[in-house]
Coordinates of N, CA and C in Angstrom, one line a residue:
M22 N 11.2 -11.5 36.3 CA 11.1 -12.0 34.9 C 12.3 -11.4 34.1
T23 N 13.0 -12.2 33.4 CA 14.1 -11.8 32.6 C 13.7 -11.0 31.4
R24 N 14.7 -10.4 30.7 CA 14.4 -9.6 29.5 C 13.9 -10.6 28.4
H25 N 14.5 -11.8 28.4 CA 14.1 -12.7 27.3 C 12.6 -13.2 27.6
D26 N 12.2 -13.4 28.8 CA 10.9 -13.7 29.2 C 9.9 -12.6 28.8
R27 N 10.3 -11.4 29.1 CA 9.4 -10.2 28.8 C 9.2 -10.1 27.3
A28 N 10.3 -10.3 26.5 CA 10.2 -10.3 25.1 C 9.3 -11.3 24.6
G29 N 9.4 -12.6 25.1 CA 8.5 -13.6 24.7 C 7.1 -13.3 25.0
S30 N 6.8 -12.7 26.2 CA 5.5 -12.4 26.6 C 4.9 -11.3 25.7
Q31 N 5.7 -10.3 25.4 CA 5.2 -9.3 24.5 C 4.9 -9.8 23.1
L32 N 5.7 -10.7 22.6 CA 5.5 -11.4 21.3 C 4.2 -12.2 21.3
A33 N 4.0 -12.9 22.4 CA 2.8 -13.7 22.5 C 1.5 -12.8 22.5
I34 N 1.6 -11.7 23.2 CA 0.5 -10.8 23.2 C 0.2 -10.2 21.8
L35 N 1.3 -9.9 21.1 CA 1.1 -9.4 19.8 C 0.5 -10.4 18.8
K36 N 0.9 -11.6 19.0 CA 0.3 -12.7 18.1 C -1.2 -12.8 18.3
V37 N -1.6 -12.8 19.6 CA -3.0 -13.0 19.9 C -3.8 -11.8 19.3
W38 N -3.2 -10.6 19.5 CA -3.9 -9.4 19.0 C -3.9 -9.4 17.5
Y39 N -2.9 -9.8 16.9 CA -2.8 -9.8 15.4 C -3.9 -10.8 14.9
R40 N -4.0 -12.0 15.5 CA -5.0 -12.9 15.0 C -6.4 -12.3 15.2
Q41 N -6.7 -11.6 16.2 CA -8.0 -11.0 16.4 C -8.3 -9.9 15.4
E42 N -7.3 -9.1 15.1 CA -7.5 -8.0 14.1 C -7.6 -8.7 12.7
L43 N -6.9 -9.8 12.4 CA -7.0 -10.4 11.1 C -8.4 -11.0 10.9
V44 N -8.9 -11.6 12.0 CA -10.3 -12.2 11.9 C -11.3 -11.1 11.6
L45 N -11.2 -10.0 12.4 CA -12.1 -8.9 12.2 C -12.0 -8.3 10.8
L46 N -10.8 -8.2 10.3 CA -10.6 -7.7 8.9 C -11.2 -8.5 7.9
F47 N -11.0 -9.8 8.0 CA -11.6 -10.7 7.0 C -13.1 -11.0 7.1
R48 N -13.7 -10.4 8.2 CA -15.1 -10.4 8.3 C -15.8 -9.3 7.5
E49 N -14.9 -8.5 6.8 CA -15.4 -7.4 6.0 C -15.3 -7.9 4.5
P50 N -16.2 -8.7 4.0 CA -16.0 -9.3 2.7 C -16.0 -8.3 1.5
V51 N -16.7 -7.2 1.7 CA -16.7 -6.2 0.6 C -15.3 -5.6 0.5
A52 N -14.7 -5.3 1.6 CA -13.3 -4.7 1.6 C -12.3 -5.7 1.0
V53 N -12.5 -7.0 1.4 CA -11.6 -8.0 0.8 C -11.8 -8.1 -0.7
F54 N -13.0 -8.2 -1.1 CA -13.3 -8.3 -2.5 C -12.8 -7.2 -3.3
F55 N -13.0 -6.0 -2.8 CA -12.6 -4.8 -3.6 C -11.1 -4.7 -3.7
S56 N -10.4 -5.2 -2.7 CA -8.9 -5.2 -2.8 C -8.4 -6.1 -3.8
L57 N -9.2 -7.1 -4.1 CA -8.8 -8.1 -5.2 C -9.4 -7.6 -6.5
A58 N -10.6 -7.1 -6.5 CA -11.3 -6.8 -7.8 C -10.7 -5.6 -8.5
F59 N -10.2 -4.6 -7.8 CA -9.8 -3.4 -8.5 C -8.6 -3.7 -9.4
P60 N -7.5 -4.3 -8.9 CA -6.4 -4.5 -9.8 C -6.7 -5.6 -10.9
L61 N -7.6 -6.5 -10.6 CA -8.0 -7.5 -11.6 C -8.8 -6.8 -12.7
V62 N -9.6 -5.8 -12.4 CA -10.3 -5.1 -13.5 C -9.3 -4.4 -14.4
I63 N -8.3 -3.7 -13.8 CA -7.3 -3.1 -14.6 C -6.6 -4.1 -15.5
Y64 N -6.2 -5.2 -14.9 CA -5.5 -6.3 -15.7 C -6.4 -6.8 -16.8
L65 N -7.7 -7.1 -16.6 CA -8.5 -7.6 -17.6 C -8.8 -6.7 -18.7
F66 N -9.0 -5.4 -18.4 CA -9.4 -4.5 -19.5 C -8.3 -3.7 -20.1
I67 N -7.1 -3.6 -19.4 CA -6.0 -2.9 -20.0 C -4.8 -3.9 -20.3
G68 N -4.6 -4.8 -19.3 CA -3.5 -5.7 -19.5 C -3.7 -6.8 -20.5
V69 N -4.8 -7.5 -20.4 CA -5.0 -8.7 -21.2 C -5.0 -8.4 -22.7
P70 N -5.7 -7.4 -23.2 CA -5.7 -7.1 -24.7 C -4.3 -6.9 -25.3
Y71 N -3.4 -6.3 -24.5 CA -2.1 -5.9 -25.1 C -0.9 -6.7 -24.4
A72 N -1.2 -7.7 -23.6 CA -0.2 -8.3 -22.7 C 1.0 -8.7 -23.4
E73 N 0.9 -9.4 -24.6 CA 2.1 -10.0 -25.3 C 2.7 -9.0 -26.3
E74 N 2.2 -7.9 -26.4 CA 2.8 -6.9 -27.4 C 4.1 -6.4 -26.8
L75 N 5.0 -6.2 -27.7 CA 6.3 -5.7 -27.3 C 6.4 -4.2 -27.3
I76 N 7.0 -3.6 -26.3 CA 7.2 -2.2 -26.3 C 8.2 -1.8 -27.5
P77 N 7.8 -0.8 -28.3 CA 8.7 -0.4 -29.4 C 10.2 -0.3 -29.1
D78 N 11.0 -0.9 -29.9 CA 12.4 -0.9 -29.8 C 13.0 -1.6 -28.6
T79 N 12.2 -2.5 -28.0 CA 12.7 -3.3 -26.9 C 12.2 -4.7 -27.1
Q80 N 12.6 -5.6 -26.2 CA 12.1 -6.9 -26.1 C 11.2 -7.1 -24.8
I81 N 10.7 -6.0 -24.3 CA 9.9 -6.0 -23.1 C 8.4 -6.1 -23.5
K82 N 7.7 -7.0 -22.9 CA 6.3 -7.1 -23.2 C 5.5 -6.1 -22.4
F83 N 4.3 -5.7 -22.9 CA 3.5 -4.8 -22.2 C 3.1 -5.2 -20.8
I84 N 2.9 -6.5 -20.6 CA 2.5 -7.0 -19.3 C 3.7 -6.9 -18.3
D85 N 4.9 -6.9 -18.8 CA 6.1 -6.7 -18.0 C 6.2 -5.3 -17.4
M86 N 5.7 -4.4 -18.3 CA 5.7 -3.0 -17.8 C 4.5 -2.8 -16.8
M87 N 3.5 -3.6 -17.0 CA 2.3 -3.4 -16.1 C 2.3 -4.1 -14.8
F88 N 3.0 -5.2 -14.8 CA 3.0 -6.1 -13.6 C 3.4 -5.4 -12.3
P89 N 4.6 -4.6 -12.3 CA 4.9 -4.0 -11.0 C 3.9 -3.0 -10.5
S90 N 3.2 -2.3 -11.5 CA 2.2 -1.3 -11.1 C 1.0 -2.0 -10.6
L91 N 0.7 -3.3 -11.1 CA -0.5 -4.0 -10.5 C -0.2 -4.4 -9.1
I92 N 1.0 -4.8 -8.8 CA 1.3 -5.2 -7.4 C 1.3 -3.9 -6.5
G93 N 1.8 -2.8 -7.1 CA 1.8 -1.6 -6.4 C 0.4 -1.1 -6.1
T94 N -0.5 -1.3 -7.1 CA -1.9 -0.8 -6.9 C -2.6 -1.6 -5.8
V95 N -2.3 -2.9 -5.7 CA -2.8 -3.7 -4.6 C -2.4 -3.0 -3.2
A96 N -1.1 -2.8 -3.1 CA -0.6 -2.2 -1.8 C -1.2 -0.8 -1.6
A97 N -1.2 0.0 -2.6 CA -1.7 1.4 -2.5 C -3.2 1.4 -2.1
N98 N -4.0 0.5 -2.8 CA -5.4 0.4 -2.5 C -5.7 0.1 -1.1
L99 N -5.0 -0.9 -0.5 CA -5.2 -1.3 0.8 C -4.7 -0.4 1.9
L100 N -3.5 0.2 1.6 CA -2.8 0.9 2.6 C -3.1 2.4 2.6
L101 N -3.5 2.9 1.4 CA -3.9 4.3 1.3 C -5.4 4.5 1.6
M102 N -6.2 3.5 1.3 CA -7.7 3.5 1.6 C -8.1 2.6 2.7
G103 N -7.8 1.3 2.6 CA -8.2 0.4 3.6 C -7.7 0.7 5.0
L104 N -6.4 0.9 5.1 CA -5.9 1.1 6.5 C -6.4 2.4 7.2
P105 N -6.4 3.5 6.5 CA -7.0 4.7 7.2 C -8.5 4.6 7.5
I106 N -9.2 4.0 6.6 CA -10.7 3.8 6.8 C -10.9 2.9 8.0
Y107 N -10.1 1.8 8.1 CA -10.3 0.9 9.2 C -10.0 1.6 10.5
V108 N -8.9 2.3 10.6 CA -8.5 3.0 11.8 C -9.5 4.1 12.1
A109 N -10.1 4.8 11.2 CA -11.1 5.8 11.4 C -12.4 5.2 12.0
E110 N -12.7 4.0 11.5 CA -13.9 3.3 12.0 C -13.7 2.8 13.4
L111 N -12.5 2.4 13.7 CA -12.2 1.9 15.1 C -12.3 3.1 16.0
R112 N -11.8 4.3 15.6 CA -11.9 5.5 16.4 C -13.3 6.0 16.6
A113 N -14.1 5.9 15.5 CA -15.5 6.3 15.5 C -16.3 5.5 16.5
R114 N -16.0 4.1 16.6 CA -16.7 3.3 17.5 C -16.0 3.2 18.9
Q115 N -15.0 4.1 19.0 CA -14.2 4.2 20.3 C -13.6 2.8 20.7
V116 N -13.4 2.0 19.7 CA -12.7 0.7 20.0 C -11.3 0.9 20.5
D117 N -10.7 2.0 20.0 CA -9.3 2.2 20.4 C -9.2 2.6 21.9
K118 N -10.2 3.4 22.3 CA -10.2 3.8 23.7 C -10.5 2.6 24.6
R119 N -11.4 1.7 24.2 CA -11.6 0.5 25.0 C -10.3 -0.4 25.1
Y120 N -9.6 -0.5 24.0 CA -8.3 -1.2 24.0 C -7.3 -0.6 25.0
R121 N -7.3 0.8 25.0 CA -6.4 1.4 25.9 C -6.7 1.2 27.3
A122 N -8.0 0.9 27.6 CA -8.3 0.6 29.0 C -7.7 -0.7 29.5
L123 N -7.3 -1.5 28.6 CA -6.7 -2.8 28.9 C -5.3 -2.6 29.4
P124 N -4.7 -3.4 30.2 CA -3.3 -3.3 30.7 C -2.3 -3.7 29.6
L125 N -2.5 -3.2 28.4 CA -1.7 -3.5 27.3 C -1.2 -2.3 26.6
S126 N -0.1 -2.4 25.9 CA 0.5 -1.3 25.2 C -0.3 -0.9 24.0
G127 N -0.4 0.4 23.7 CA -1.1 0.9 22.5 C -0.3 0.5 21.3
L128 N 1.1 0.2 21.5 CA 1.9 -0.2 20.4 C 1.5 -1.5 19.8
H129 N 1.0 -2.4 20.7 CA 0.5 -3.7 20.2 C -0.7 -3.5 19.3
F130 N -1.5 -2.6 19.7 CA -2.8 -2.3 18.9 C -2.4 -1.8 17.5
G131 N -1.5 -0.8 17.5 CA -1.2 -0.3 16.2 C -0.5 -1.3 15.3
V132 N 0.5 -2.0 15.9 CA 1.3 -3.0 15.1 C 0.4 -4.1 14.6
A133 N -0.6 -4.5 15.5 CA -1.5 -5.6 15.1 C -2.3 -5.2 13.9
I134 N -2.8 -4.0 13.9 CA -3.7 -3.5 12.8 C -2.9 -3.5 11.5
I135 N -1.7 -2.9 11.6 CA -0.8 -2.8 10.3 C -0.5 -4.2 9.8
L136 N -0.1 -5.1 10.7 CA 0.3 -6.5 10.3 C -0.9 -7.2 9.7
A137 N -2.1 -7.0 10.2 CA -3.3 -7.6 9.6 C -3.6 -7.1 8.2
M138 N -3.4 -5.7 8.1 CA -3.6 -5.1 6.8 C -2.5 -5.6 5.8
L139 N -1.3 -5.7 6.3 CA -0.2 -6.2 5.4 C -0.4 -7.7 5.0
T140 N -1.0 -8.5 5.9 CA -1.4 -9.8 5.5 C -2.3 -9.9 4.3
L141 N -3.4 -9.0 4.4 CA -4.3 -9.0 3.3 C -3.6 -8.5 2.0
T142 N -2.7 -7.5 2.2 CA -2.0 -7.0 1.0 C -1.2 -8.1 0.4
I143 N -0.5 -9.0 1.2 CA 0.3 -10.1 0.7 C -0.6 -11.1 -0.1
V144 N -1.7 -11.4 0.5 CA -2.7 -12.3 -0.1 C -3.1 -11.8 -1.4
A145 N -3.5 -10.5 -1.5 CA -4.0 -10.0 -2.7 C -2.9 -9.9 -3.8
A146 N -1.7 -9.5 -3.3 CA -0.6 -9.4 -4.3 C -0.2 -10.8 -4.8
A147 N -0.2 -11.8 -3.9 CA 0.1 -13.2 -4.4 C -0.9 -13.7 -5.4
F148 N -2.2 -13.2 -5.3 CA -3.2 -13.6 -6.2 C -2.9 -13.0 -7.6
I149 N -2.4 -11.7 -7.7 CA -2.1 -11.1 -8.9 C -0.8 -11.8 -9.5
V150 N 0.2 -12.1 -8.6 CA 1.4 -12.7 -9.1 C 1.1 -14.1 -9.7
A151 N 0.2 -14.8 -9.1 CA -0.2 -16.1 -9.6 C -0.8 -16.0 -11.0
I152 N -1.8 -15.1 -11.1 CA -2.5 -15.0 -12.4 C -1.5 -14.6 -13.5
V153 N -0.7 -13.5 -13.3 CA 0.2 -13.0 -14.3 C 1.2 -14.1 -14.6
G154 N 1.7 -14.8 -13.5 CA 2.8 -15.8 -13.7 C 2.3 -17.0 -14.5
L155 N 1.1 -17.4 -14.3 CA 0.5 -18.6 -15.0 C 0.2 -18.3 -16.4
R156 N -0.3 -17.1 -16.7 CA -0.8 -16.7 -18.0 C 0.3 -16.2 -18.9
H157 N 1.3 -15.4 -18.3 CA 2.3 -14.7 -19.1 C 3.7 -15.0 -18.7
G158 N 3.9 -15.6 -17.5 CA 5.2 -15.8 -17.1 C 5.8 -14.5 -16.4
L159 N 6.7 -14.8 -15.5 CA 7.3 -13.7 -14.8 C 8.8 -13.6 -15.1
R160 N 9.3 -12.4 -15.1 CA 10.7 -12.1 -15.4 C 11.6 -12.6 -14.1
P161 N 12.8 -13.0 -14.3 CA 13.6 -13.4 -13.2 C 13.9 -12.3 -12.2
E162 N 13.7 -11.0 -12.6 CA 13.9 -9.9 -11.7 C 12.9 -9.9 -10.6
V163 N 11.8 -10.6 -10.7 CA 10.8 -10.6 -9.6 C 11.4 -11.1 -8.3
A164 N 12.5 -11.9 -8.4 CA 13.1 -12.4 -7.1 C 14.4 -11.7 -6.8
S165 N 14.7 -10.6 -7.5 CA 15.9 -9.9 -7.3 C 15.8 -9.1 -6.0
P166 N 17.0 -9.0 -5.2 CA 16.9 -8.2 -4.0 C 16.5 -6.8 -4.2
Q167 N 16.9 -6.2 -5.3 CA 16.6 -4.8 -5.6 C 15.1 -4.6 -5.7
F168 N 14.4 -5.5 -6.4 CA 13.0 -5.4 -6.6 C 12.2 -5.7 -5.3
I169 N 12.7 -6.7 -4.5 CA 12.0 -7.0 -3.3 C 12.2 -5.8 -2.3
L170 N 13.4 -5.3 -2.2 CA 13.7 -4.1 -1.3 C 12.9 -2.9 -1.7
L171 N 12.7 -2.7 -3.0 CA 12.0 -1.5 -3.5 C 10.5 -1.7 -3.1
N172 N 10.0 -2.9 -3.2 CA 8.6 -3.1 -2.8 C 8.4 -2.9 -1.3
L173 N 9.4 -3.4 -0.5 CA 9.3 -3.2 0.9 C 9.3 -1.7 1.3
G174 N 10.2 -1.0 0.6 CA 10.2 0.5 0.8 C 8.9 1.2 0.5
F175 N 8.3 0.7 -0.6 CA 7.1 1.3 -1.1 C 6.0 1.0 0.0
I176 N 5.9 -0.2 0.5 CA 4.9 -0.6 1.5 C 5.2 0.3 2.8
A177 N 6.4 0.5 3.2 CA 6.7 1.3 4.3 C 6.2 2.7 4.1
F178 N 6.4 3.3 2.9 CA 5.9 4.6 2.6 C 4.4 4.7 2.7
L179 N 3.7 3.7 2.2 CA 2.3 3.7 2.2 C 1.7 3.5 3.6
C180 N 2.4 2.7 4.4 CA 1.9 2.5 5.8 C 1.9 3.8 6.6
G181 N 3.0 4.6 6.4 CA 3.1 5.9 7.1 C 2.0 6.9 6.6
V182 N 1.8 6.9 5.3 CA 0.7 7.9 4.8 C -0.6 7.4 5.3
G183 N -0.9 6.1 5.2 CA -2.2 5.6 5.5 C -2.5 5.7 7.0
F184 N -1.5 5.5 7.9 CA -1.7 5.7 9.3 C -2.0 7.1 9.6
C185 N -1.3 8.0 9.0 CA -1.6 9.5 9.3 C -3.0 9.8 8.9
L186 N -3.4 9.4 7.7 CA -4.7 9.7 7.2 C -5.8 9.2 8.1
G187 N -5.6 8.0 8.7 CA -6.6 7.4 9.6 C -6.7 8.1 10.9
T188 N -5.7 8.9 11.3 CA -5.7 9.5 12.6 C -6.1 11.0 12.6
L189 N -6.4 11.5 11.4 CA -6.9 12.8 11.2 C -8.2 13.1 12.0
P190 N -8.3 14.3 12.6 CA -9.5 14.5 13.5 C -10.8 14.8 12.7
F191 N -11.2 13.9 11.8 CA -12.4 14.0 11.0 C -13.3 12.8 11.3
G192 N -14.5 12.9 10.8 CA -15.4 11.8 10.9 C -15.1 10.7 9.9
T193 N -15.7 9.5 10.0 CA -15.5 8.4 9.2 C -15.8 8.7 7.7
R194 N -16.9 9.4 7.5 CA -17.3 9.7 6.1 C -16.3 10.6 5.4
T195 N -15.8 11.6 6.2 CA -14.8 12.5 5.6 C -13.5 11.8 5.3
I196 N -13.1 10.9 6.2 CA -11.9 10.1 6.0 C -12.1 9.2 4.7
N197 N -13.3 8.6 4.6 CA -13.6 7.8 3.4 C -13.4 8.6 2.1
A198 N -14.0 9.8 2.1 CA -13.9 10.7 0.9 C -12.5 11.1 0.7
L199 N -11.8 11.5 1.7 CA -10.4 12.0 1.6 C -9.5 10.9 1.1
T200 N -9.5 9.7 1.7 CA -8.6 8.7 1.2 C -8.9 8.2 -0.2
A201 N -10.2 8.2 -0.6 CA -10.6 7.8 -1.9 C -10.0 8.9 -2.9
A202 N -10.1 10.2 -2.5 CA -9.6 11.2 -3.4 C -8.1 11.1 -3.5
V203 N -7.4 10.8 -2.4 CA -5.9 10.7 -2.4 C -5.5 9.5 -3.3
F204 N -6.2 8.4 -3.1 CA -5.8 7.2 -3.9 C -6.1 7.4 -5.4
F205 N -7.3 7.8 -5.7 CA -7.6 7.8 -7.2 C -6.8 8.9 -7.9
I206 N -6.6 10.0 -7.3 CA -5.9 11.1 -7.9 C -4.4 10.7 -8.1
T207 N -3.8 10.1 -7.1 CA -2.4 9.7 -7.2 C -2.3 8.5 -8.2
F208 N -3.3 7.6 -8.1 CA -3.3 6.4 -9.0 C -3.4 6.8 -10.5
F209 N -4.4 7.5 -10.8 CA -4.6 7.9 -12.2 C -3.5 8.9 -12.7
G210 N -2.9 9.6 -11.7 CA -1.8 10.5 -12.1 C -0.5 9.8 -12.1
S211 N -0.4 8.5 -11.9 CA 0.8 7.7 -11.9 C 1.1 7.1 -13.3
G212 N 0.1 7.1 -14.2 CA 0.3 6.5 -15.5 C 0.1 5.0 -15.5
A213 N -0.3 4.4 -14.3 CA -0.6 3.0 -14.3 C -1.8 2.6 -15.0
A214 N -2.8 3.5 -15.1 CA -4.1 3.1 -15.8 C -4.1 3.5 -17.2
A215 N -3.4 4.7 -17.5 CA -3.4 5.2 -18.9 C -2.2 6.1 -19.0
P216 N -1.6 6.1 -20.3 CA -0.4 7.0 -20.5 C -0.7 8.5 -20.2
L217 N 0.3 9.2 -19.8 CA 0.2 10.6 -19.4 C 0.7 11.5 -20.5
D218 N 1.1 10.9 -21.6 CA 1.7 11.7 -22.7 C 0.8 12.7 -23.3
A219 N -0.5 12.5 -23.3 CA -1.4 13.4 -23.9 C -1.8 14.6 -23.1
L220 N -1.4 14.6 -21.8 CA -1.7 15.7 -20.9 C -0.8 16.9 -21.2
P221 N -1.2 18.1 -20.8 CA -0.4 19.3 -21.0 C 1.0 19.1 -20.3
K222 N 2.0 19.7 -20.9 CA 3.3 19.5 -20.3 C 3.4 20.0 -18.9
V223 N 2.7 21.1 -18.6 CA 2.7 21.6 -17.2 C 2.2 20.5 -16.2
V224 N 1.1 19.9 -16.6 CA 0.5 18.8 -15.8 C 1.5 17.6 -15.6
Q225 N 2.1 17.3 -16.7 CA 3.1 16.2 -16.7 C 4.2 16.5 -15.7
N226 N 4.7 17.7 -15.7 CA 5.8 18.1 -14.8 C 5.4 18.1 -13.4
I227 N 4.1 18.4 -13.1 CA 3.6 18.3 -11.7 C 3.5 16.9 -11.3
L228 N 3.0 16.0 -12.2 CA 2.8 14.6 -11.9 C 4.2 13.9 -11.7
E229 N 5.3 14.5 -12.1 CA 6.6 13.9 -11.9 C 6.8 13.8 -10.4
W230 N 6.1 14.6 -9.6 CA 6.3 14.6 -8.1 C 5.2 13.7 -7.4
N231 N 4.3 13.1 -8.2 CA 3.3 12.2 -7.7 C 4.0 11.0 -7.0
P232 N 3.9 10.8 -5.7 CA 4.6 9.6 -5.1 C 4.4 8.3 -5.7
L233 N 3.2 8.0 -6.2 CA 2.9 6.7 -6.8 C 3.7 6.6 -8.1
K234 N 3.7 7.7 -8.9 CA 4.4 7.6 -10.1 C 5.9 7.4 -9.9
I235 N 6.5 8.1 -8.9 CA 7.9 7.9 -8.5 C 8.2 6.5 -8.2
W236 N 7.4 5.8 -7.4 CA 7.6 4.5 -7.0 C 7.3 3.5 -8.1
F237 N 6.2 3.7 -8.9 CA 5.9 2.8 -10.0 C 7.0 2.8 -11.1
D238 N 7.4 4.0 -11.4 CA 8.5 4.1 -12.4 C 9.7 3.4 -12.0
A239 N 10.1 3.5 -10.7 CA 11.3 2.8 -10.2 C 11.1 1.3 -10.2
L240 N 9.9 0.8 -9.8 CA 9.6 -0.6 -9.8 C 9.6 -1.2 -11.2
V241 N 9.0 -0.5 -12.1 CA 9.0 -0.9 -13.5 C 10.5 -1.0 -14.1
A242 N 11.3 0.0 -13.8 CA 12.6 0.0 -14.3 C 13.4 -1.2 -13.7
V243 N 13.3 -1.4 -12.4 CA 14.1 -2.6 -11.9 C 13.6 -3.9 -12.4
Y244 N 12.2 -4.0 -12.5 CA 11.7 -5.3 -12.9 C 12.0 -5.6 -14.4
T245 N 12.0 -4.6 -15.2 CA 12.3 -4.8 -16.7 C 13.8 -4.6 -17.0
N246 N 14.6 -4.4 -16.0 CA 16.1 -4.2 -16.2 C 16.3 -3.1 -17.1
S247 N 15.6 -2.0 -16.9 CA 15.7 -0.8 -17.7 C 16.5 0.3 -16.9
P248 N 16.9 1.3 -17.6 CA 17.6 2.4 -16.8 C 16.8 3.0 -15.7
F249 N 17.4 3.2 -14.6 CA 16.6 3.8 -13.5 C 16.2 5.2 -13.8
P250 N 15.0 5.6 -13.4 CA 14.5 7.0 -13.7 C 15.5 8.0 -13.2
E251 N 15.7 9.1 -14.0 CA 16.6 10.1 -13.6 C 16.1 10.8 -12.3
G252 N 16.9 10.9 -11.3 CA 16.5 11.5 -10.1 C 15.6 10.6 -9.2
G253 N 15.4 9.4 -9.7 CA 14.4 8.5 -8.9 C 14.9 8.2 -7.5
A254 N 16.2 8.0 -7.3 CA 16.7 7.6 -6.0 C 16.4 8.7 -5.0
W255 N 16.8 10.0 -5.3 CA 16.5 11.0 -4.3 C 15.1 11.4 -4.1
K256 N 14.3 11.2 -5.2 CA 12.8 11.4 -5.1 C 12.2 10.4 -4.1
I257 N 12.7 9.1 -4.2 CA 12.2 8.1 -3.3 C 12.6 8.4 -1.9
A258 N 13.8 8.9 -1.7 CA 14.3 9.3 -0.4 C 13.4 10.4 0.2
V259 N 12.9 11.3 -0.6 CA 12.1 12.4 -0.2 C 10.7 11.8 0.3
T260 N 10.2 10.8 -0.5 CA 8.9 10.3 -0.1 C 9.0 9.5 1.2
L261 N 10.1 8.9 1.4 CA 10.3 8.1 2.7 C 10.4 9.1 3.9
I262 N 11.1 10.2 3.6 CA 11.2 11.2 4.7 C 9.8 11.8 5.0
L263 N 9.0 12.1 3.9 CA 7.7 12.5 4.1 C 6.8 11.5 4.9
S264 N 7.0 10.3 4.6 CA 6.2 9.2 5.3 C 6.6 9.2 6.8
L265 N 7.9 9.4 7.1 CA 8.3 9.5 8.5 C 7.7 10.7 9.2
V266 N 7.7 11.8 8.5 CA 7.0 13.0 9.1 C 5.5 12.7 9.4
L267 N 4.9 12.1 8.4 CA 3.5 11.8 8.6 C 3.2 10.8 9.7
V268 N 4.1 9.9 9.9 CA 4.0 8.9 11.0 C 4.0 9.7 12.3
L269 N 5.0 10.7 12.5 CA 5.1 11.5 13.7 C 3.8 12.3 13.9
I270 N 3.3 12.8 12.8 CA 2.0 13.6 12.9 C 0.9 12.7 13.4
G271 N 0.9 11.5 12.8 CA -0.2 10.5 13.1 C -0.1 10.1 14.6
L272 N 1.1 9.9 15.1 CA 1.3 9.5 16.5 C 0.8 10.6 17.4
K273 N 1.1 11.9 17.0 CA 0.6 13.0 17.8 C -0.9 13.1 17.8
N274 N -1.5 12.9 16.6 CA -3.0 12.8 16.5 C -3.5 11.7 17.4
W275 N -2.9 10.6 17.4 CA -3.3 9.4 18.1 C -3.3 9.7 19.6
R276 N -2.3 10.3 20.1 CA -2.2 10.6 21.5 C -3.2 11.6 22.0
R277 N -3.6 12.5 21.1 CA -4.6 13.5 21.4 C -6.0 12.9 21.8
T278 N -6.2 11.7 21.3 CA -7.5 11.0 21.5 C -7.5 10.2 22.8
E279 N -6.3 10.1 23.4 CA -6.2 9.3 24.6 C -6.9 9.9 25.8

């Protein structure tokens, strides 16, 4: 078999496995509903009442400031909570061990799970884009290479963190509680749900290192064509390095269960 044939065979296996994981994922209607409902609740109760109001001293609408965070919230919700919980449940049912008994690479298993979760992320994000676009319109920056690359980098960061959380040597209930705590603390500490100006200065300084705030601030700046946050580039680089370290830890945890 030539290298080209082997590559085609590996791709065919991945496609089959991906379809299987996607079907299994969409058989969890509660998870699918929550992934759509949470950002919609934020949009309805926070975004809609002030959507068309202009930010003081600018021509930027409130919804323009909120839109990147809504998209980011969809990704964070699914990849910081959904992905690790799904991986933990597979481990609890020893599905991962049964898959390893097959003459297939564990890499296919992991990639298929992440691709299935990313598909759900794209569907949920597209839903938000359609609603905001139809009701309020989108800025041309939504199609800019910088905005798209920044979103892809954010998703890569979340995948690394979510994978690591899902491979921690804890039970499913503990993983559920841990991921919920990580998501909600970082989300509400990002300023996406409510301004952080009223918090004590010490707390605000700590939250400047909140990964979600770092990424959300950068996404908002690029989407609204505003000045990029001071130190934002190297802070983003730090989060990506952290994500890579967490991936390595996750792979180590994964191999321990083999």
